[in-house]
Coordinates of C-alpha atoms and ligand atoms in Angstrom, one line a residue:
M1 CA -0.1 -0.1 0.1
R2 CA 1.1 3.6 -0.7
I3 CA 1.8 5.3 2.4
V4 CA 2.1 9.2 3.3
S5 CA 2.5 10.8 6.9
G6 CA 4.5 13.6 8.1
M7 CA 5.8 15.2 11.2
R8 CA 6.1 18.7 12.4
P9 CA 9.8 19.6 13.1
T10 CA 9.3 20.9 16.7
G11 CA 12.2 19.2 18.4
K12 CA 13.9 16.1 19.8
L13 CA 11.6 13.1 19.6
H14 CA 10.8 11.3 23.3
L15 CA 9.2 8.1 24.0
G16 CA 5.9 9.3 23.6
H17 CA 6.8 9.7 19.9
Y18 CA 8.3 6.3 19.6
L19 CA 5.4 4.5 21.1
G20 CA 2.3 6.5 19.6
V21 CA 3.7 7.4 16.1
L22 CA 7.5 6.2 15.1
K23 CA 6.9 2.3 16.2
N24 CA 4.1 2.2 13.8
W25 CA 5.9 3.7 11.0
I26 CA 8.8 1.5 11.4
A27 CA 6.5 -1.6 11.5
L28 CA 4.6 -0.2 7.9
Q29 CA 7.8 0.0 6.1
N30 CA 8.1 -3.6 6.2
D31 CA 5.4 -4.4 3.4
N32 CA 4.3 -0.8 2.1
D33 CA 5.7 1.8 0.0
C34 CA 6.0 4.5 2.4
R35 CA 7.0 8.3 2.2
F36 CA 7.8 10.4 5.5
F37 CA 8.1 14.0 5.5
V38 CA 9.4 16.9 7.7
A39 CA 6.2 19.2 7.8
D40 CA 8.0 22.1 8.2
W41 CA 5.7 24.7 6.3
H42 CA 3.0 23.1 8.9
A43 CA 5.3 24.0 11.8
L44 CA 5.6 27.5 10.5
S45 CA 2.0 27.6 10.8
T46 CA 1.8 27.7 14.6
S47 CA 5.5 28.8 15.2
Y48 CA 5.8 31.7 12.8
E49 CA 6.7 33.9 15.7
E50 CA 9.3 31.7 17.3
K51 CA 12.4 32.2 15.1
L52 CA 13.5 28.2 14.7
N53 CA 15.8 26.9 12.7
L54 CA 13.5 24.5 10.9
R55 CA 16.4 23.2 8.5
Q56 CA 18.3 22.2 11.3
L57 CA 15.3 20.9 13.3
G58 CA 14.3 19.1 10.2
R59 CA 17.9 17.3 10.1
D60 CA 17.7 16.4 13.8
L61 CA 13.9 14.7 13.0
V62 CA 15.2 12.9 10.4
K63 CA 18.2 11.7 12.5
D64 CA 15.7 10.7 15.3
W65 CA 13.8 8.5 12.4
I66 CA 16.5 6.8 11.2
A67 CA 18.3 6.2 14.4
A68 CA 14.6 4.6 15.7
G69 CA 14.7 2.3 12.6
I70 CA 13.0 4.2 10.1
D71 CA 15.1 2.6 6.7
P72 CA 16.0 5.4 4.2
E73 CA 16.5 2.7 1.7
R74 CA 13.0 1.1 2.2
S75 CA 11.1 4.6 2.8
T76 CA 11.2 7.8 0.9
L77 CA 12.1 10.7 3.2
F78 CA 11.7 13.9 2.5
V79 CA 11.4 17.7 3.3
Q80 CA 8.2 19.5 2.6
S81 CA 9.5 22.8 1.8
A82 CA 11.9 21.8 -0.8
I83 CA 9.1 20.0 -2.8
K84 CA 7.4 23.5 -4.2
E85 CA 4.2 21.2 -5.7
H86 CA 2.7 21.1 -2.3
A87 CA 2.4 24.9 -2.5
E88 CA 1.1 24.6 -5.8
L89 CA -1.4 22.2 -5.5
Y90 CA -2.5 23.8 -1.7
V91 CA -3.0 27.1 -3.7
L92 CA -5.4 25.2 -6.2
L93 CA -7.2 23.2 -3.5
N94 CA -7.5 26.5 -1.3
M95 CA -9.7 27.7 -4.5
V96 CA -12.2 25.0 -4.3
T97 CA -12.5 24.6 -0.1
P98 CA -15.4 25.9 1.7
L99 CA -14.3 27.9 4.5
G100 CA -17.0 26.1 6.4
W101 CA -15.4 23.0 6.1
L102 CA -12.2 24.6 7.9
E103 CA -14.1 26.5 10.3
R104 CA -16.2 23.7 11.6
N105 CA -13.0 21.5 11.9
P106 CA -13.0 20.6 15.4
T107 CA -9.1 20.1 15.7
Y108 CA -8.7 23.9 14.6
K109 CA -11.3 25.0 17.1
D110 CA -9.5 23.0 19.8
Q111 CA -6.0 24.1 18.8
L112 CA -7.2 27.7 18.9
E113 CA -8.2 27.1 22.6
Q114 CA -5.2 25.1 23.6
M115 CA -3.0 27.6 22.0
R116 CA -4.2 30.7 23.7
H117 CA -0.6 32.0 24.3
K118 CA 0.1 32.3 20.4
E119 CA -1.6 34.5 17.8
I120 CA -2.8 31.7 15.3
H121 CA -5.6 33.7 13.7
T122 CA -4.0 33.5 10.0
A123 CA -4.9 32.2 7.0
G124 CA -2.5 29.8 7.2
F125 CA -3.4 28.1 10.2
L126 CA -7.0 28.0 9.3
T127 CA -6.0 26.5 6.0
Y128 CA -3.6 23.9 7.7
P129 CA -6.0 20.9 6.4
V130 CA -5.7 22.0 3.2
L131 CA -1.8 21.9 2.7
Q132 CA -2.3 18.6 4.8
A133 CA -4.5 17.5 1.9
A134 CA -2.2 18.4 -1.1
D135 CA 0.7 16.4 0.9
I136 CA -1.3 13.5 1.1
I137 CA -3.0 13.3 -2.5
L138 CA 0.3 14.6 -4.4
Y139 CA 1.7 11.0 -3.7
G140 CA -1.6 9.0 -4.2
A141 CA -1.7 8.1 -1.0
E142 CA -3.7 5.0 0.2
G143 CA -3.2 4.8 4.0
V144 CA -2.4 7.8 6.2
P145 CA -1.0 6.6 9.4
I146 CA -2.3 9.4 11.9
G147 CA -3.2 9.9 15.8
E148 CA -6.9 11.0 16.9
D149 CA -6.6 14.5 16.3
Q150 CA -6.0 14.0 12.7
R151 CA -9.3 12.5 12.0
P152 CA -10.9 15.7 11.0
H153 CA -8.2 16.5 8.5
L154 CA -8.2 13.1 6.8
E155 CA -12.0 13.6 6.4
I156 CA -11.5 17.1 4.7
T157 CA -8.9 15.6 2.7
R158 CA -11.3 13.4 1.3
E159 CA -14.0 16.0 0.7
I160 CA -11.5 17.7 -1.2
V161 CA -10.9 15.0 -3.4
R162 CA -14.2 14.6 -4.1
R163 CA -15.1 18.2 -4.6
F164 CA -12.2 18.4 -6.9
H165 CA -13.2 15.5 -9.3
H166 CA -16.9 16.7 -9.2
L167 CA -15.6 20.5 -10.3
F168 CA -13.0 19.6 -12.9
G169 CA -14.6 16.3 -13.9
C170 CA -11.6 14.0 -13.7
E171 CA -10.3 10.9 -11.4
I172 CA -7.0 12.0 -10.4
F173 CA -6.6 11.7 -6.8
K174 CA -7.1 8.6 -4.1
E175 CA -9.2 9.1 -1.5
P176 CA -6.8 8.3 1.3
K177 CA -7.6 6.0 4.3
E178 CA -6.9 6.7 8.0
M179 CA -4.8 4.5 9.6
L180 CA -5.4 5.1 13.5
T181 CA -2.6 4.6 15.5
P182 CA -3.9 4.6 19.4
T183 CA -2.4 7.3 21.2
S184 CA 0.5 6.4 23.4
R185 CA -0.5 6.4 27.0
L186 CA 2.7 7.1 28.1
P187 CA 2.7 9.6 30.9
G188 CA 5.6 11.9 31.2
L189 CA 7.8 11.7 34.5
D190 CA 5.3 14.0 36.2
G191 CA 2.0 12.1 35.4
R192 CA 0.9 14.7 32.7
K193 CA 1.4 14.3 28.8
M194 CA 4.8 13.7 27.8
S195 CA 6.1 16.8 26.3
K196 CA 9.3 18.7 26.0
S197 CA 7.6 21.9 27.1
Y198 CA 6.8 20.3 30.4
D199 CA 10.4 18.7 31.0
N200 CA 8.8 15.5 31.8
A201 CA 10.2 13.6 28.8
I202 CA 12.7 10.8 28.4
F203 CA 14.2 11.5 25.0
L204 CA 15.5 8.7 22.1
S205 CA 18.5 10.6 22.2
D206 CA 19.3 10.4 26.3
T207 CA 22.3 8.9 27.6
T208 CA 22.2 6.1 30.0
D209 CA 22.9 8.5 32.8
E210 CA 20.3 11.1 31.9
V211 CA 17.5 8.1 31.5
W212 CA 18.4 7.0 35.1
Q213 CA 18.9 10.6 36.6
K214 CA 15.2 11.4 35.4
L215 CA 13.7 7.7 36.2
R216 CA 15.2 7.9 40.0
V217 CA 13.6 10.8 40.9
A218 CA 10.1 9.8 39.4
K219 CA 7.2 9.6 41.6
T220 CA 6.0 6.4 42.5
D221 CA 3.2 5.1 44.8
P222 CA 3.3 7.7 47.5
Q223 CA 1.7 5.7 49.9
R224 CA 5.0 3.2 50.2
V225 CA 7.5 4.9 52.8
R226 CA 9.2 1.9 53.7
R227 CA 10.5 -0.8 51.5
N228 CA 8.2 -3.5 52.6
D229 CA 5.5 -1.4 52.3
P230 CA 2.4 -2.6 50.1
G231 CA 1.7 -0.5 46.9
D232 CA -0.4 0.1 44.3
P233 CA 1.0 -0.1 41.0
D234 CA -2.3 1.2 39.1
V235 CA -1.3 4.5 40.9
C236 CA 2.4 4.7 39.9
L237 CA 3.7 5.7 36.8
V238 CA 6.7 3.6 36.7
F239 CA 4.0 1.0 36.5
D240 CA 2.9 2.7 33.1
Y241 CA 6.7 2.4 31.9
H242 CA 6.9 -1.5 32.5
K243 CA 3.5 -2.2 30.9
A244 CA 4.7 -0.2 28.1
L245 CA 8.4 -1.5 27.7
T246 CA 8.5 -4.6 30.1
D247 CA 7.9 -8.1 29.0
D248 CA 4.5 -9.5 30.3
A249 CA 5.8 -12.1 32.9
T250 CA 7.9 -9.6 34.5
V251 CA 5.2 -7.0 34.3
Q252 CA 2.7 -9.5 36.4
K253 CA 5.7 -10.5 38.7
I254 CA 6.2 -6.7 39.7
D255 CA 2.2 -6.1 39.8
A256 CA 2.4 -8.8 42.3
D257 CA 5.5 -8.2 44.4
C258 CA 4.7 -4.8 44.3
R259 CA 1.1 -5.2 46.2
A260 CA 2.8 -7.6 48.4
G261 CA 5.6 -4.9 49.4
A262 CA 8.0 -7.7 48.0
I263 CA 9.9 -5.2 45.7
G264 CA 11.3 -1.9 46.7
C265 CA 10.9 1.0 44.0
I266 CA 14.6 1.6 43.3
D267 CA 14.7 -2.3 42.3
C268 CA 11.5 -1.5 40.3
K269 CA 12.9 1.5 38.7
K270 CA 16.3 -0.6 37.6
I271 CA 14.4 -3.1 35.8
C272 CA 12.4 -0.2 34.4
A273 CA 15.5 1.8 33.1
A274 CA 16.7 -1.8 31.7
S275 CA 14.0 -1.8 29.4
I276 CA 14.1 1.4 28.2
E277 CA 17.8 1.0 27.5
R278 CA 16.8 -2.3 25.4
L279 CA 15.4 -0.1 23.6
L280 CA 17.5 3.0 23.3
E281 CA 20.9 1.5 23.0
P282 CA 20.1 0.2 19.4
M283 CA 19.3 3.8 18.7
R284 CA 22.3 5.3 20.1
Q285 CA 24.5 2.9 18.1
R286 CA 22.8 3.6 14.6
R287 CA 23.0 7.7 15.6
A288 CA 26.6 7.3 16.3
D289 CA 26.8 6.5 12.4
L290 CA 25.0 9.7 11.3
D291 CA 26.0 12.8 10.9
D292 CA 24.5 16.4 9.3
D293 CA 26.3 15.4 5.9
K294 CA 24.9 12.0 6.1
I295 CA 21.4 13.1 6.9
D296 CA 21.6 15.8 4.1
A297 CA 22.7 13.2 1.5
I298 CA 19.9 10.8 2.4
V299 CA 17.1 14.0 2.2
E300 CA 18.1 15.0 -1.0
A301 CA 17.8 11.6 -2.7
G302 CA 14.5 11.4 -1.1
N303 CA 13.7 15.0 -2.2
A304 CA 14.6 14.1 -5.5
A305 CA 12.0 11.0 -5.6
A306 CA 9.5 13.2 -4.3
K307 CA 9.9 15.7 -6.5
E308 CA 9.7 13.3 -9.3
E309 CA 6.5 12.0 -8.3
A310 CA 4.9 15.5 -7.1
G311 CA 5.8 17.0 -10.7
A312 CA 4.1 14.0 -12.5
T313 CA 0.9 14.7 -10.5
M314 CA 0.7 18.4 -11.0
Q315 CA 1.2 18.0 -14.6
R316 CA -2.1 16.0 -14.5
V317 CA -3.6 18.3 -12.1
N318 CA -2.9 21.7 -14.3
D319 CA -3.9 20.3 -17.4
A320 CA -7.2 19.3 -15.4
V321 CA -7.5 22.6 -14.2
F322 CA -6.6 24.9 -17.0
E323 CA -7.5 23.1 -20.1
I324 CA -10.4 21.2 -18.5
S325 CA -8.9 18.1 -20.5
C326 CA -8.3 14.6 -18.2
H327 CA -5.4 12.1 -18.9
T328 CA -6.4 9.6 -16.5
Ligands
LIG401 N1 -0.9 17.6 10.8 C1 0.2 16.4 11.3 C2 0.6 16.6 12.6 O1 0.3 17.5 13.4 C3 1.3 16.4 10.2 C4 1.1 16.4 9.0 C5 1.3 17.1 8.0 C6 0.5 15.0 8.1 N2 0.9 16.9 6.5 C7 0.5 15.3 7.0 C8 0.4 13.9 8.6 C9 0.0 14.5 5.6 C10 0.2 13.1 7.7 C11 -0.3 13.4 6.0 O2 0.6 15.2 13.3
LIG402 FE1 5.7 1.8 41.7 FE2 7.3 -0.1 41.0 FE3 7.7 1.4 43.3 FE4 5.3 -0.4 43.0 S1 7.2 -1.1 43.3 S2 5.0 1.8 43.5 S3 5.5 -0.2 40.5 S4 8.4 2.3 41.3

């Protein structure tokens, strides 16, 4: 299946990103034709005031992907802003997209609310889903792995496809299906959602020592004062980490031992740290082989491949729009 998905370059990836998104991308590339891209124009729609170095953030993002197991030999990796066809198609789609679809978008309304501290009453932010539609249909995506919050954007994409086909009498695009990835339930180290801005995240690029320093001070069941006090793993966030990263048999044993007061929290955290290390150590090894030049070369090759495909799509689109002639 042809698969397209993007991520905004907003900083280092953490365990929540891995379990919620990347793990799924990595699995998909085994038997699908995948394109993953750095959605830097989309990042600008909410962060245009922040003077971010989006070039470097994009590189770092791709480095995180490859370290985590995305294979540039199998998947095409590219940068959205390098492929001008996204902007070209976005212009055309904007011409046919009713404002009502965008204004009614529940994700749009949620985000305006959540990002009150930012001034995002902009054309760029309102039309975010139009750009996303362009990203997807330029490459004939059949499946789009997304989280729950992105469902309305996929629905708008399909509506735009149908409207375009109806208006220009051509069946150029595919209607993409959403591939819903369950949102990662892994909380941050303070129990809130894991996020760089809350300073509660374990990053994929953390060292062994950084992981342990963060885990060591994480809150556990507050009822446990002495080592053999019975505990309740259900109120302990370390146990959430175990459920996400430790093998089932060990998780069951920790559950029982915690309730019986038979394991101390430090020992339990050591097992947890080992589970995290099992995941991060291979990433560190792959990362050690990567530098900015290698990433740039990989992205340049991906950009070239993407550009060719996007160019071919735009040729058909422009014929349909400007000559009302179909070559489908
Ligand atoms: N909007 C997506 C997000 O915030 C990122 C994105 C941009 C995307 N274009 C896309 C995802 C196309 C899938 C397909 O997570
Ligand atoms: Fe949490 Fe483990 Fe301590 Fe139980 S033993 S409270 S699960 S850290």
